[in-house]
GROMACS .gro file of C-alpha atoms in nm:
model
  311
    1UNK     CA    1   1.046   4.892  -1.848
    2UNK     CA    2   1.363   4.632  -1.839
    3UNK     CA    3   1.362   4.631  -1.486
    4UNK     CA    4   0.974   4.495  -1.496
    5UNK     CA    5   1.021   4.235  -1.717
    6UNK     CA    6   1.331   4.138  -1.550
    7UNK     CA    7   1.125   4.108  -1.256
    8UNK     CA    8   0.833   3.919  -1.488
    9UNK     CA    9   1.097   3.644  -1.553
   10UNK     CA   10   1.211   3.646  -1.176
   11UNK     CA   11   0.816   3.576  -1.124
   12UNK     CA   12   0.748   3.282  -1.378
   13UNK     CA   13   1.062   3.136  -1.253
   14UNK     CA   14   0.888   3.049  -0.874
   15UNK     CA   15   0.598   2.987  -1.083
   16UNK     CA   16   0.493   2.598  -0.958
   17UNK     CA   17   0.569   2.329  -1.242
   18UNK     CA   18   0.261   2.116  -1.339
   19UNK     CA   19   0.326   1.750  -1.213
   20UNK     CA   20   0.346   1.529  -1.521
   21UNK     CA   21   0.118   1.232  -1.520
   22UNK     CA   22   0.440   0.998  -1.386
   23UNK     CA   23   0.380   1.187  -1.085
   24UNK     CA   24   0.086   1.108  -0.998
   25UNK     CA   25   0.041   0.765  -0.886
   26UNK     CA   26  -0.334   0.689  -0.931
   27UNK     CA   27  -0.484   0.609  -0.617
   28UNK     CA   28  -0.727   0.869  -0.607
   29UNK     CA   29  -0.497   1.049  -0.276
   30UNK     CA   30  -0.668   1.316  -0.158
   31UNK     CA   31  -0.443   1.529  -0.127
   32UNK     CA   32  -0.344   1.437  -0.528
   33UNK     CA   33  -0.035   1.652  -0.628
   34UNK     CA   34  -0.252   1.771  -0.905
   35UNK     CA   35  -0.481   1.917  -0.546
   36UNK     CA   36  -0.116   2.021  -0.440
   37UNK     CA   37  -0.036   2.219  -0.739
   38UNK     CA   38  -0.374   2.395  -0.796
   39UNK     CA   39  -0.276   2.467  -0.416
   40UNK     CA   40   0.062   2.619  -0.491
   41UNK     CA   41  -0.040   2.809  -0.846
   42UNK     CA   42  -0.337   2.995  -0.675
   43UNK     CA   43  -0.088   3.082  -0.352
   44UNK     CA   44   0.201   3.192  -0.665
   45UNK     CA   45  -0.110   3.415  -0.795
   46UNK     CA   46  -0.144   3.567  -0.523
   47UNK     CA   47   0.189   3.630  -0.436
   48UNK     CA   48   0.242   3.803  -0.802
   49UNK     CA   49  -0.064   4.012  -0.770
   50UNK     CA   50   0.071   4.198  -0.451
   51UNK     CA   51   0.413   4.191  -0.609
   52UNK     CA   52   0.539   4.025  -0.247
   53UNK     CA   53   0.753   3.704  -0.271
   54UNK     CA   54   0.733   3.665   0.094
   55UNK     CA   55   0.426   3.526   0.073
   56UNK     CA   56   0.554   3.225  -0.140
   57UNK     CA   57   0.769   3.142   0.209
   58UNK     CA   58   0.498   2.904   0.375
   59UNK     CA   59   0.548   2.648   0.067
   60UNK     CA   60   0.696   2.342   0.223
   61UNK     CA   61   0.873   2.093  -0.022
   62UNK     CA   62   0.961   1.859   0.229
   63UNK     CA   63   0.947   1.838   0.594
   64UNK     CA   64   1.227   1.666   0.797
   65UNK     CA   65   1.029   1.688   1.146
   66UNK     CA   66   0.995   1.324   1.058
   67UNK     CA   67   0.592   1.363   1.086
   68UNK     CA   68   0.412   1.187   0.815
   69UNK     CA   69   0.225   1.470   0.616
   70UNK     CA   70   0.011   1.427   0.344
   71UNK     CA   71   0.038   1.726   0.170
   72UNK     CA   72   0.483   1.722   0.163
   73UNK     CA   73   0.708   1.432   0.169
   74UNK     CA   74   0.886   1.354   0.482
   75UNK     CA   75   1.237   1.202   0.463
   76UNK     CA   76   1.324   0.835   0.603
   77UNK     CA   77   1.577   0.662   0.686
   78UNK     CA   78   1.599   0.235   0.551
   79UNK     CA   79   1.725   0.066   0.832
   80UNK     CA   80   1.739  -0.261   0.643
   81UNK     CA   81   1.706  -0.436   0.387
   82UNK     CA   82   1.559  -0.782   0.326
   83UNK     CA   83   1.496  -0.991   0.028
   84UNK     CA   84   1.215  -1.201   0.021
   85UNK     CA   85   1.153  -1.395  -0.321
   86UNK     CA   86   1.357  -1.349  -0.659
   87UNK     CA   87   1.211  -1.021  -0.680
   88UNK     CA   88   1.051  -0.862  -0.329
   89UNK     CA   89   1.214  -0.705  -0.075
   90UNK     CA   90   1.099  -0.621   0.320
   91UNK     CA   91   1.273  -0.234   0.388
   92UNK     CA   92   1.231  -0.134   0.749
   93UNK     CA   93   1.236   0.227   0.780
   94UNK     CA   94   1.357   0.439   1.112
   95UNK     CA   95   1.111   0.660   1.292
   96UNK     CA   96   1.308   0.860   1.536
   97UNK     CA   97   1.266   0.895   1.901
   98UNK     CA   98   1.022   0.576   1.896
   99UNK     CA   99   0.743   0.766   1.710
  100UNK     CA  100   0.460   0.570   1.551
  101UNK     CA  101   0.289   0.677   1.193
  102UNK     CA  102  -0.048   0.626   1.353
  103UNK     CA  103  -0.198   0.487   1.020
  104UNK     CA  104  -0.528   0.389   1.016
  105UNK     CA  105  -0.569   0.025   0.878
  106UNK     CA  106  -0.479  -0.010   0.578
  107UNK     CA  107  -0.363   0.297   0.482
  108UNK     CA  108  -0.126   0.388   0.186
  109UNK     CA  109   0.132   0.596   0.169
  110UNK     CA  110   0.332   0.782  -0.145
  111UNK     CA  111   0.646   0.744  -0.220
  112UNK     CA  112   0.890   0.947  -0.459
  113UNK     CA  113   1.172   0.858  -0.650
  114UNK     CA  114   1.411   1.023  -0.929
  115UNK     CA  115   1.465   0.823  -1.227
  116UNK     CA  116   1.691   0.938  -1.497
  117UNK     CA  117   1.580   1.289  -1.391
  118UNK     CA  118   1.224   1.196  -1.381
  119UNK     CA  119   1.036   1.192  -1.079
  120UNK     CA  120   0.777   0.923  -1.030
  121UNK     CA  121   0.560   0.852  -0.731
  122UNK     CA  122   0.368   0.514  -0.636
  123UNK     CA  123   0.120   0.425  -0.344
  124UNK     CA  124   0.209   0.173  -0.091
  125UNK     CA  125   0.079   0.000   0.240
  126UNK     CA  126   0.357  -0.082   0.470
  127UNK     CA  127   0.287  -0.448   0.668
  128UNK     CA  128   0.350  -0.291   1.007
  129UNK     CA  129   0.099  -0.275   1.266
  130UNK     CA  130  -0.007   0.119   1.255
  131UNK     CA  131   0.103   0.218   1.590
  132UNK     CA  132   0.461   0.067   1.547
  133UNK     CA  133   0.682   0.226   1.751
  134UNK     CA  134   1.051   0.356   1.594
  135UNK     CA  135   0.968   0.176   1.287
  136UNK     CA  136   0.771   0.093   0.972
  137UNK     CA  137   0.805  -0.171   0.716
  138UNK     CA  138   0.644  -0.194   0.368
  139UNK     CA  139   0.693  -0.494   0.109
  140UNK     CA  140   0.784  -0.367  -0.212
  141UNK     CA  141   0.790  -0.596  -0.556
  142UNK     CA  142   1.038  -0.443  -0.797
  143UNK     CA  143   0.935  -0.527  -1.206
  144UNK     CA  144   1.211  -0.563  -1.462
  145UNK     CA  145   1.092  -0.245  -1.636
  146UNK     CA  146   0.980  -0.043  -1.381
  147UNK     CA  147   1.049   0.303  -1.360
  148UNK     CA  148   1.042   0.338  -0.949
  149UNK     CA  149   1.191  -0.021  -0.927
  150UNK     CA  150   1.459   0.101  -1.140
  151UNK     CA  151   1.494   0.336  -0.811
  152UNK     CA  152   1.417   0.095  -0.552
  153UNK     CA  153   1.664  -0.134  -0.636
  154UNK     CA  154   1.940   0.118  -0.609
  155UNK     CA  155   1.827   0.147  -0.199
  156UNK     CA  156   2.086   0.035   0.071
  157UNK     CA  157   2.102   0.067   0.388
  158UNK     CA  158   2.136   0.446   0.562
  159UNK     CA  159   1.945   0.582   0.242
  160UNK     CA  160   1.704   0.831   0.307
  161UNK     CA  161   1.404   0.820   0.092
  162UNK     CA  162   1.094   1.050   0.076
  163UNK     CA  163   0.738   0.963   0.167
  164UNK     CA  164   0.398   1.122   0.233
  165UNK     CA  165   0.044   1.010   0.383
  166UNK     CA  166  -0.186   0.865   0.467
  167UNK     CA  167  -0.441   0.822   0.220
  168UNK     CA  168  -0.755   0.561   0.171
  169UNK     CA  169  -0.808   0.300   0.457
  170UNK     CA  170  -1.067   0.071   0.524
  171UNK     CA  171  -1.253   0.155   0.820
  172UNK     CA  172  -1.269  -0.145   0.984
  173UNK     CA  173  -1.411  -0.191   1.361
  174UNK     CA  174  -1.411  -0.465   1.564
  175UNK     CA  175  -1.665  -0.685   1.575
  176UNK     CA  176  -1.864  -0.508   1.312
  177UNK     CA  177  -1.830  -0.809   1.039
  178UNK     CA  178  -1.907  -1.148   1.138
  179UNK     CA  179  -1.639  -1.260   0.924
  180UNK     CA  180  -1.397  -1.090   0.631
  181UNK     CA  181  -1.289  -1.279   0.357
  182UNK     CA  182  -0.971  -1.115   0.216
  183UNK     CA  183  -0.884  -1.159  -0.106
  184UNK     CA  184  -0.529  -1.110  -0.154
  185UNK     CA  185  -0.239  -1.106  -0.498
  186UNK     CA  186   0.126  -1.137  -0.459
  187UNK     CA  187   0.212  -0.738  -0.268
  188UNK     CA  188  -0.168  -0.720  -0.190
  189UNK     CA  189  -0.107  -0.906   0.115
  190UNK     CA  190  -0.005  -0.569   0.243
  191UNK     CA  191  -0.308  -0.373   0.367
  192UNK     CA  192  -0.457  -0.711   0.472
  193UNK     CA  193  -0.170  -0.815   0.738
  194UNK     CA  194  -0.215  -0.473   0.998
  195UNK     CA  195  -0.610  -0.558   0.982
  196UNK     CA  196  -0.542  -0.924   1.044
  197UNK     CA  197  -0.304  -0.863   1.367
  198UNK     CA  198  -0.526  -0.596   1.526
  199UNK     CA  199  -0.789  -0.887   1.496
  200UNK     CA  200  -0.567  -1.136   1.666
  201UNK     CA  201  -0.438  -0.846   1.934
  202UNK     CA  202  -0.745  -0.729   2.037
  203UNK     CA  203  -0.909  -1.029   2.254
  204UNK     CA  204  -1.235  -0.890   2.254
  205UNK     CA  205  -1.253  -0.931   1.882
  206UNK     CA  206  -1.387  -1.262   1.771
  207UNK     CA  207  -1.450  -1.184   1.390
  208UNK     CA  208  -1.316  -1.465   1.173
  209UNK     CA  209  -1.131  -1.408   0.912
  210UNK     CA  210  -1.013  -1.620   0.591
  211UNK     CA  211  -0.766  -1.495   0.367
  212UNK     CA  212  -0.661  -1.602   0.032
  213UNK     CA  213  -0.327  -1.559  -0.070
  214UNK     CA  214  -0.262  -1.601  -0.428
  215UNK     CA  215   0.058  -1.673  -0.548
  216UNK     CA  216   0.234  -1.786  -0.845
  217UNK     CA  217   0.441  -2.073  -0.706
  218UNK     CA  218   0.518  -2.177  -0.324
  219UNK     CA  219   0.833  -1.996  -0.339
  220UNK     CA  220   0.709  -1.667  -0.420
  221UNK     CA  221   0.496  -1.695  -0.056
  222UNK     CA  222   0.606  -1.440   0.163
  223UNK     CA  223   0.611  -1.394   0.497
  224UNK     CA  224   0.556  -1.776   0.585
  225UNK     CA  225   0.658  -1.780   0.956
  226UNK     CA  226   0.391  -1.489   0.974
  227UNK     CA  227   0.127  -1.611   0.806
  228UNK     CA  228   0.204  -1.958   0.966
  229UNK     CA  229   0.175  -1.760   1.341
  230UNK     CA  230  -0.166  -1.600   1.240
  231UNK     CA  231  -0.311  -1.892   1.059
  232UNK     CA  232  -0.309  -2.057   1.447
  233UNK     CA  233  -0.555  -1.846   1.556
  234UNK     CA  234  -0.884  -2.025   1.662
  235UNK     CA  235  -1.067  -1.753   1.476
  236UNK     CA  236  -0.801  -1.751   1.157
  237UNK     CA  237  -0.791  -1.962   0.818
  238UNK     CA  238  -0.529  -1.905   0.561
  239UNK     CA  239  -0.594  -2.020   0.179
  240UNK     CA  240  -0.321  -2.021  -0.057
  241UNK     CA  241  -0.374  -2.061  -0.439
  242UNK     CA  242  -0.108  -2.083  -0.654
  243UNK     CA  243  -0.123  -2.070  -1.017
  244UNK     CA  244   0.208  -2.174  -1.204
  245UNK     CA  245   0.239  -2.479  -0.916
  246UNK     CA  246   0.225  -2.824  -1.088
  247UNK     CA  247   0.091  -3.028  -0.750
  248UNK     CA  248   0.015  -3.019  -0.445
  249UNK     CA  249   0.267  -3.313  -0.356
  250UNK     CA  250   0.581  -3.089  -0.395
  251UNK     CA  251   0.435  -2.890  -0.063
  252UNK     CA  252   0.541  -2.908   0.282
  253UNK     CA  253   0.267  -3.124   0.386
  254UNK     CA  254   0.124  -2.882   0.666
  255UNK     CA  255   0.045  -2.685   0.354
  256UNK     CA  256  -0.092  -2.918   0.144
  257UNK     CA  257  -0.469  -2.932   0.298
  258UNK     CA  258  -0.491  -2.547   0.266
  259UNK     CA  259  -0.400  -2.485  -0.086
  260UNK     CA  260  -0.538  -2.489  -0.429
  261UNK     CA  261  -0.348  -2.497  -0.778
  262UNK     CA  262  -0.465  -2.305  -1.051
  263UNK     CA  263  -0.595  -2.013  -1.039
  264UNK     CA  264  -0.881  -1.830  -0.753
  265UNK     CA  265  -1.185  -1.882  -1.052
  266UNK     CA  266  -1.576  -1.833  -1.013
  267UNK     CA  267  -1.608  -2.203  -0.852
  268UNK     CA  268  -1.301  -2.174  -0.610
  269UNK     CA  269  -1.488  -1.865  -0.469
  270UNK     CA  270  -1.812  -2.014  -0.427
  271UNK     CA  271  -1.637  -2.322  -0.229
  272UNK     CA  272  -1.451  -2.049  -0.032
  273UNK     CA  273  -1.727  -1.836   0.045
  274UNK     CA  274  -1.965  -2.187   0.131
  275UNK     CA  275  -1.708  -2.234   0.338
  276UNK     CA  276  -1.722  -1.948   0.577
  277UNK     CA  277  -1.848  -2.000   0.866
  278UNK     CA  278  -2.096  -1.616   0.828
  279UNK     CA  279  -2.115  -1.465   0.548
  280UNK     CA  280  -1.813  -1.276   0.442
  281UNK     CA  281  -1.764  -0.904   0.397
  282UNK     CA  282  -1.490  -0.902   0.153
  283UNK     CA  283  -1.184  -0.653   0.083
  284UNK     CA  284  -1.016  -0.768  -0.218
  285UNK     CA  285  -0.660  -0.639  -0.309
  286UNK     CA  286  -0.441  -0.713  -0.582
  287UNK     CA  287  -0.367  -0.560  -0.987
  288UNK     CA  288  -0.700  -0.414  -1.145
  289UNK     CA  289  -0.703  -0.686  -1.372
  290UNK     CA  290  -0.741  -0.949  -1.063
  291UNK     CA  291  -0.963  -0.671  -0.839
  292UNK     CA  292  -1.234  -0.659  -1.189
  293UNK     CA  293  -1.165  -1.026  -1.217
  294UNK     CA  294  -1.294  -1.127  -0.817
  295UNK     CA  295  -1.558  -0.845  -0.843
  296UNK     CA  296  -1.673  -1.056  -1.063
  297UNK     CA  297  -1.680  -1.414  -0.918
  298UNK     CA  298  -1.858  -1.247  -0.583
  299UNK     CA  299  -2.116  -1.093  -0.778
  300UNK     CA  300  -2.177  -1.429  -0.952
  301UNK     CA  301  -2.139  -1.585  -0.603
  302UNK     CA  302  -2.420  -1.332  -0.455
  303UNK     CA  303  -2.235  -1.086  -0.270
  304UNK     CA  304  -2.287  -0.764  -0.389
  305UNK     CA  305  -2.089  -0.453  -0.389
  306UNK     CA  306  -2.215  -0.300  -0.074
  307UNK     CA  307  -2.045  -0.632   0.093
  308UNK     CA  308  -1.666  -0.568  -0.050
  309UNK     CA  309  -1.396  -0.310  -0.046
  310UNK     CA  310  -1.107  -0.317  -0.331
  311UNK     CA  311  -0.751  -0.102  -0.184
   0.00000   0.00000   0.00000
C-alpha cells in the first residue's frame, strides 16, 4: 500500500497547475490557456488511468524551432531596443534563417513574463508588415505599475523572451471597403500600421484610408517619419488629435492643418466621417474605455455595428 500512494503523490505532482487569472490576458485567444489546461488535465487523466507516464511525453512547454505556435510559447531573441516617447519602446525581435511569422493582418500575439515569481501574459500586435523576413517588431507602452512592464523594462539586448500566436485578425481584403476609417489610441496604432502598408504596397488597391491617431501631446506621437511616409499616399489621410495639447501654434506647421486639440468627441467624428470621401468601414483600437467611448459616437453618427471592428 506505501508504494501506491507513493506513486499517487508521484501522479498529482505532473498533475497540470490551473493558470491563475494573471495568466490569462483577456483577449478572448483561442487557444486561451484556460483551452490549454483543460487540454493538458484531460491528457494527465488519461495518462493516470492507464498508470503510463509516457503518455504525458507529447506535452510541449515551449518550442525553440523558432515557429510561432499558438498553443506553446516560442523563444525570441530582442535584437534591439528603441525608445520612443518617455515611456514606449520599439523591440525588434530576430527570426532566424530569414523566416517570416506569416501573421495575418492584424494579428496579436501573447507574450509571457515572470514577475516576482508570478507569471503574467498580455496580447500584442507587432507593427511589422506580416511577411517580414528575419524580423518582427512590436511597440510596447510600459505603465508605472504594471506587472509585465515591471518585466519589460528589465529587457536588453540578446534577451530571449517567450511568445505565442496568432490570435484575432481582421480579415481585411483588398478593395473590399471603399474606404476604412481607423480609429486609433496611443499603442493602438499597432494593428492599424501592417493593414495600412499592405494598402500602400499593393498597387492594385485603391481603398482610402483615414486614420486618427490620438495622442496626448505631440511628443508622445510615434513613429512620425512613418506616418509622415504613408500620409503621402494619394489614397492616405492622417488625423491626429491630441488631448493634453494647449494649441495648435506650438506644431510643426506641416502638422498643424491635420490636427485637432481636445479630445476625438461625438462632433469631431461626424466632421471626420463627413469628411470621407465613401463611407467608412471602421476598425477602432485603443483601451475599452475609448473602444465603448467611439462605439458610441459612430452609432450616434449612423454607422452601425455591422460597419466597425474593435482589436
Amino acid at each position: 500500500l506505501q508504494t501506491m500512494s507513493g506513486n499517487e503523490d508521484d501522479w498529482l505532482s505532473l498533475k497540470p497547475q490551473e493558470p491563475s487569472p494573471s495568466q490569462c490576458c483577456g483577449s478572448g485567444c483561442k487557444p486561451c490557456i484556460y483551452d490549454l489546461y483543460e487540454k493538458e488535465l484531460a491528457q494527465w487523466e488519461r495518462a493516470r488511468a492507464k498508470q503510463d507516464k509516457s503518455l504525458l511525453m507529447e506535452k510541449r512547454e515551449q518550442s525553440n524551432n523558432s515557429e510561432l505556435n499558438p498553443d506553446t510559447f516560442t523563444a525570441f531573441s530582442i535584437s534591439s531596443v528603441e525608445q520612443l516617447t518617455e515611456d514606449t519602446y520599439q523591440y525588434k525581435f530576430e527570426l532566424p534563417g530569414n523566416g517570416s511569422l506569416r501573421l495575418s493582418l492584424g494579428q496579436h500575439m501573447v507574450l509571457r513574463g515572470m514577475v516576482n515569481g508570478l507569471e503574467v501574459q498580455r496580447a500584442y500586435t507587432p507593427i511589422s508588415p506580416g511577411n517580414a523576413e528575419g524580423y518582427f517588431e512590436v511597440i510596447i507602452k510600459c505603465y508605472e505599475a504594471g506587472l509585465m512592464s515591471q518585466y519589460i523594462k528589465t529587457w536588453k539586448k540578446g534577451d530571449v523572451v517567450f511568445w505565442r500566436g496568432p490570435f484575432g485578425g481582421f480579415p481585411y481584403q483588398p478593395n473590399k471597403h471603399g474606404e476604412l476609417l481607423m480609429l486609433a489610441s496611443g499603442t493602438g496604432l499597432a494593428p492599424m500600421l501592417p493593414i495600412l502598408q499592405s494598402i500602400t504596397d499593393d498597387e492594385e488597391d485603391e481603398t482610402f484610408v483615414t486614420l486618427v491617431g490620438c495622442f496626448r501631446t505631440f511628443d508622445k506621437i510615434y513613429l512620425k517619419p512613418l506616418l509622415q511616409n504613408l500620409s503621402r499616399f494619394w489614397n492616405v489621410r492622417i488625423f491626429y488629435v491630441l488631448s493634453q495639447e494647449s494649441s495648435l501654434e506650438k506644431l510643426p506647421w506641416s502638422y498643424q492643418e491635420n490636427t485637432y486639440i481636445g479630445r476625438l468627441n461625438e462632433d469631431l467624428m461626424k466632421t471626420i466621417i463627413n469628411s470621407c470621401r465613401r463611407r467608412p468601414f471602421v476598425l477602432i483600437c485603443g483601451s475599452s474605455a475609448f473602444s465603448e467611448d467611439m462605439s458610441r459616437y459612430l452609432e450616434a453618427a449612423g454607422i452601425d455595428e455591422k460597419s466597425y471592428f474593435v482589436f
